[in-house]
CSV table of C-alpha atoms in Angstrom, one decimal:
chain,number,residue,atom,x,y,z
A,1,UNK,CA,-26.6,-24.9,66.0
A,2,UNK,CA,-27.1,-27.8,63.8
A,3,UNK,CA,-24.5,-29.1,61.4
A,4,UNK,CA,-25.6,-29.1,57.8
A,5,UNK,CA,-24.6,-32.4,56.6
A,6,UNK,CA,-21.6,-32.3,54.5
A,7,UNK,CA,-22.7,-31.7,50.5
A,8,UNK,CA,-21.2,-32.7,47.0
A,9,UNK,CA,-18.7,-30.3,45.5
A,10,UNK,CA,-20.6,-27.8,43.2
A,11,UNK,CA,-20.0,-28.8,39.2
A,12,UNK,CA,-18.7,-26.0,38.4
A,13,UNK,CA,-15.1,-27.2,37.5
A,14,UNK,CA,-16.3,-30.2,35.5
A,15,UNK,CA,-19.2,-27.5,34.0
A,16,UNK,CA,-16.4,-25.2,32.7
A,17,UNK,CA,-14.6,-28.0,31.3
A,18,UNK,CA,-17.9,-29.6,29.7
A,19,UNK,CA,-18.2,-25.8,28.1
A,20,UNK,CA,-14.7,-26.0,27.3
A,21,UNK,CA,-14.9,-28.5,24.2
A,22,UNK,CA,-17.7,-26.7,22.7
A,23,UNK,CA,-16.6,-23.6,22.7
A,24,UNK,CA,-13.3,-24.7,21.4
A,25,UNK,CA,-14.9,-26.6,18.1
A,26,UNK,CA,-17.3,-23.3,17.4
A,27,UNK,CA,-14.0,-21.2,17.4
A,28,UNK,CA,-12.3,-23.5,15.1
A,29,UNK,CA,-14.8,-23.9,12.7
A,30,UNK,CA,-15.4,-19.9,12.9
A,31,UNK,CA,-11.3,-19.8,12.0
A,32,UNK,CA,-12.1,-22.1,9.2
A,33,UNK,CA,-14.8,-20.3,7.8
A,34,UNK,CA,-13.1,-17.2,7.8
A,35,UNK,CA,-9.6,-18.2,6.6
A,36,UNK,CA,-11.6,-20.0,4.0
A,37,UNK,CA,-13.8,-16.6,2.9
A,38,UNK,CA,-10.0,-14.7,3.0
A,39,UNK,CA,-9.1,-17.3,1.2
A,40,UNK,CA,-11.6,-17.2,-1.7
A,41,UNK,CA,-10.9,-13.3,-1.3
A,42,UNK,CA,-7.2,-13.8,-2.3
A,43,UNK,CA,-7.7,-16.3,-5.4
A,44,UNK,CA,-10.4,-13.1,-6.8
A,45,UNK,CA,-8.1,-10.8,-6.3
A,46,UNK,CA,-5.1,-12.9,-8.2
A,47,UNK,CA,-7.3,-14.0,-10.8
A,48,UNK,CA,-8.3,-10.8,-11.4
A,49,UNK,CA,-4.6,-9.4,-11.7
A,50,UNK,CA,-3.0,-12.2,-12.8
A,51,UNK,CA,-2.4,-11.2,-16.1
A,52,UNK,CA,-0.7,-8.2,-15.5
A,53,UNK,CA,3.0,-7.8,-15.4
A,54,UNK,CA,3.0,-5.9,-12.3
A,55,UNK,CA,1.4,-8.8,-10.4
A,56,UNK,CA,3.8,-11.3,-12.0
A,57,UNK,CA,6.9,-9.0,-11.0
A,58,UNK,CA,5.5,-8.1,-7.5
A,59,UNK,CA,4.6,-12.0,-7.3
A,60,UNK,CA,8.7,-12.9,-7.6
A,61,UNK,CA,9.9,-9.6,-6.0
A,62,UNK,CA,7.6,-10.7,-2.5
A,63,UNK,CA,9.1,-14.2,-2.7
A,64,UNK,CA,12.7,-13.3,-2.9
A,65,UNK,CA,12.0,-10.8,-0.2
A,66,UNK,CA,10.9,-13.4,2.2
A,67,UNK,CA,13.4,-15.8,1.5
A,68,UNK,CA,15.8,-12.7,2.0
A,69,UNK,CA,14.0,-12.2,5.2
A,70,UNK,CA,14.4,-16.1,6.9
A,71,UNK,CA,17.9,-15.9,6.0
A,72,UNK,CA,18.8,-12.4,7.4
A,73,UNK,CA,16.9,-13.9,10.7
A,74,UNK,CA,19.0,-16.9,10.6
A,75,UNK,CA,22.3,-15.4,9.8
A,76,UNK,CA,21.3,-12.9,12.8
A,77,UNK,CA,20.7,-15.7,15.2
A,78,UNK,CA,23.9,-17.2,14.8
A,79,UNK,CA,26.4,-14.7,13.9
A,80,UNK,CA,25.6,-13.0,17.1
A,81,UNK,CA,28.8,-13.8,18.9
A,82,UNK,CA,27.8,-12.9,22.8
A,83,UNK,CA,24.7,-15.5,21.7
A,84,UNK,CA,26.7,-18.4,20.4
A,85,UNK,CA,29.3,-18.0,23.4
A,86,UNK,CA,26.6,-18.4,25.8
A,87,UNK,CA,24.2,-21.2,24.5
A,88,UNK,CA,25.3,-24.4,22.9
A,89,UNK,CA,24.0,-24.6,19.8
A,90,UNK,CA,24.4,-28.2,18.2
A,91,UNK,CA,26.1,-29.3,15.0
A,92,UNK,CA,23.1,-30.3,13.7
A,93,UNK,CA,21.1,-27.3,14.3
A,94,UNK,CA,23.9,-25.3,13.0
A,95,UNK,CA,24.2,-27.7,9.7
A,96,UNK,CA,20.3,-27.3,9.7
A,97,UNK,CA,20.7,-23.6,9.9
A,98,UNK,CA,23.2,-23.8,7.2
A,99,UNK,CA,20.9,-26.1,4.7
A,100,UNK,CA,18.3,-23.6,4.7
A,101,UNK,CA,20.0,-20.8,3.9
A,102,UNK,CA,21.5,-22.4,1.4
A,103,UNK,CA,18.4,-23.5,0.1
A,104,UNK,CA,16.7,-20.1,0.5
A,105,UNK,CA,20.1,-18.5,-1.6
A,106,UNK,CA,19.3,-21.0,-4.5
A,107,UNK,CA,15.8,-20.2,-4.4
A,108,UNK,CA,16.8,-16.6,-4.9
A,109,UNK,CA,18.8,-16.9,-7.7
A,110,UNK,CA,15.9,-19.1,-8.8
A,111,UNK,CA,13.3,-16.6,-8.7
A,112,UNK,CA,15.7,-13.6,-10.2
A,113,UNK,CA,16.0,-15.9,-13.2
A,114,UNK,CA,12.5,-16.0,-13.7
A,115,UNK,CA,12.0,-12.1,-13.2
A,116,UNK,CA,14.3,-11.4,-15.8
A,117,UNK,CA,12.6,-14.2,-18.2
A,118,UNK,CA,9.5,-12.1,-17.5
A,119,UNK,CA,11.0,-9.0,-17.8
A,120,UNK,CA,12.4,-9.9,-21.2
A,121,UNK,CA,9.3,-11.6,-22.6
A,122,UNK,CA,6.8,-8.5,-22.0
A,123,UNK,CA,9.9,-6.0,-23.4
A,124,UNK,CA,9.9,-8.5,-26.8
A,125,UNK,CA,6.0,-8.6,-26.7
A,126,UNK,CA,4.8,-6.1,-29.6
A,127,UNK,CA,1.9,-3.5,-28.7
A,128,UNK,CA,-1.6,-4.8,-28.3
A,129,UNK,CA,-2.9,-1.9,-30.4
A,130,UNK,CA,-1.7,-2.2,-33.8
A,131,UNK,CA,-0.7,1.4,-35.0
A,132,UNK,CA,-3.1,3.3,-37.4
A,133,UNK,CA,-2.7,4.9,-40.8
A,134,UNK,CA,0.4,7.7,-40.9
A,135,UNK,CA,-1.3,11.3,-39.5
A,136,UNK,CA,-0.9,14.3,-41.0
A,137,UNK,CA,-1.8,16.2,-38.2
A,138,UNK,CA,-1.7,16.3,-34.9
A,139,UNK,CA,-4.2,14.1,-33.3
A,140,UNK,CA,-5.1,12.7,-36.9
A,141,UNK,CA,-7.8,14.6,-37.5
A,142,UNK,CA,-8.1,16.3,-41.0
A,143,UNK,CA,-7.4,19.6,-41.7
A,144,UNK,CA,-10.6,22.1,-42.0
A,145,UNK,CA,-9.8,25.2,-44.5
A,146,UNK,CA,-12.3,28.1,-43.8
A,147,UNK,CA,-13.6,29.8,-47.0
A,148,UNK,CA,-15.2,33.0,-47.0
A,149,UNK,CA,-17.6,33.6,-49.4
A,150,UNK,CA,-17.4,37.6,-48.5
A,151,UNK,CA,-15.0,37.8,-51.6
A,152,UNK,CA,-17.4,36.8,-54.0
C-alpha cells in the first residue's frame, strides 16, 4: 500500500481561535446593551418614585445595610482566630482592612444623620390638602329633614 504524502495540520485550532474574537465582542456588546436597557429601567423606576418618602428612606436604609454588610464580612474574615493563626495576613492588609471599616462606620453614621433630617422634614411638612369648612355631620353632607304632608 502506498503512503499518502504527509498533509498540513487541519485549521481547526487557529479556526476556533479566529471565531474566538468575534464571538467574544458580540457578547460584550450584547452585556452592554442590556445592562444599558436595565439601566434606563432603574432611572424610570427612580424617577418615578423619587419623590416619595418611602423611596428616600429605603434609598438610606439599603445603603447603610450594605456598608453594614462589607464590614460584617470583613470583621468575619479577620476575627476568625483558627484563620488568622494559619495564614499570614500582612500589616498592611490588616491596616487596609481596618481603613475601610472605619470608613464604612463613618459612612453610617453619615447616612443615619440624613435619615433622621428626612424623617424630620416630612413630620414638619404640613398636609398637602388644606382642610375644608368645619362639618356638621358626618361625612359633611347636609342634613335632609323628611316632611310629611299626610298631616295637612
Amino acid at each position: 500500500m502506498a503512503q499518502r504524502p504527509p498533509t498540513e495540520p487541519l485549521p481547526w485550532e487557529d479556526w476556533a481561535e479566529h471565531l474566538m474574537y468575534p464571538h467574544l465582542i458580540n457578547m460584550t456588546a450584547e452585556l452592554i446593551r442590556d445592562t444599558t436597557y436595565k439601566l434606563r429601567h432603574a432611572e424610570k423606576i427612580k424617577d418615578r418614585h423619587s419623590h416619595s418618602i418611602t423611596y428616600e428612606l429605603g434609598f438610606i436604609a439599603a445603603g447603610i445595610q450594605e456598608r453594614f454588610q462589607r464590614m460584617l464580612k470583613i470583621y468575619r474574615k479577620y476575627a476568625d482566630m483558627k484563620a488568622f493563626e494559619e495564614s499570614t495576613y500582612t500589616v498592611p492588609e490588616l491596616m487596609n482592612a481596618y481603613h475601610v471599616m472605619q470608613g464604612d462606620y463613618n459612612e453610617i453614621r453619615l447616612e443615619k444623620g440624613i435619615f433622621h433630617d428626612i424623617v424630620r422634614k416630612y413630620e414638619s411638612t404640613p398636609p398637602t390638602t388644606p382642610p375644608g369648612p368645619p362639618r356638621s355631620t358626618p361625612g359633611g353632607r347636609r342634613r335632609v329633614t323628611w316632611r310629611s304632608n299626610l298631616n295637612e
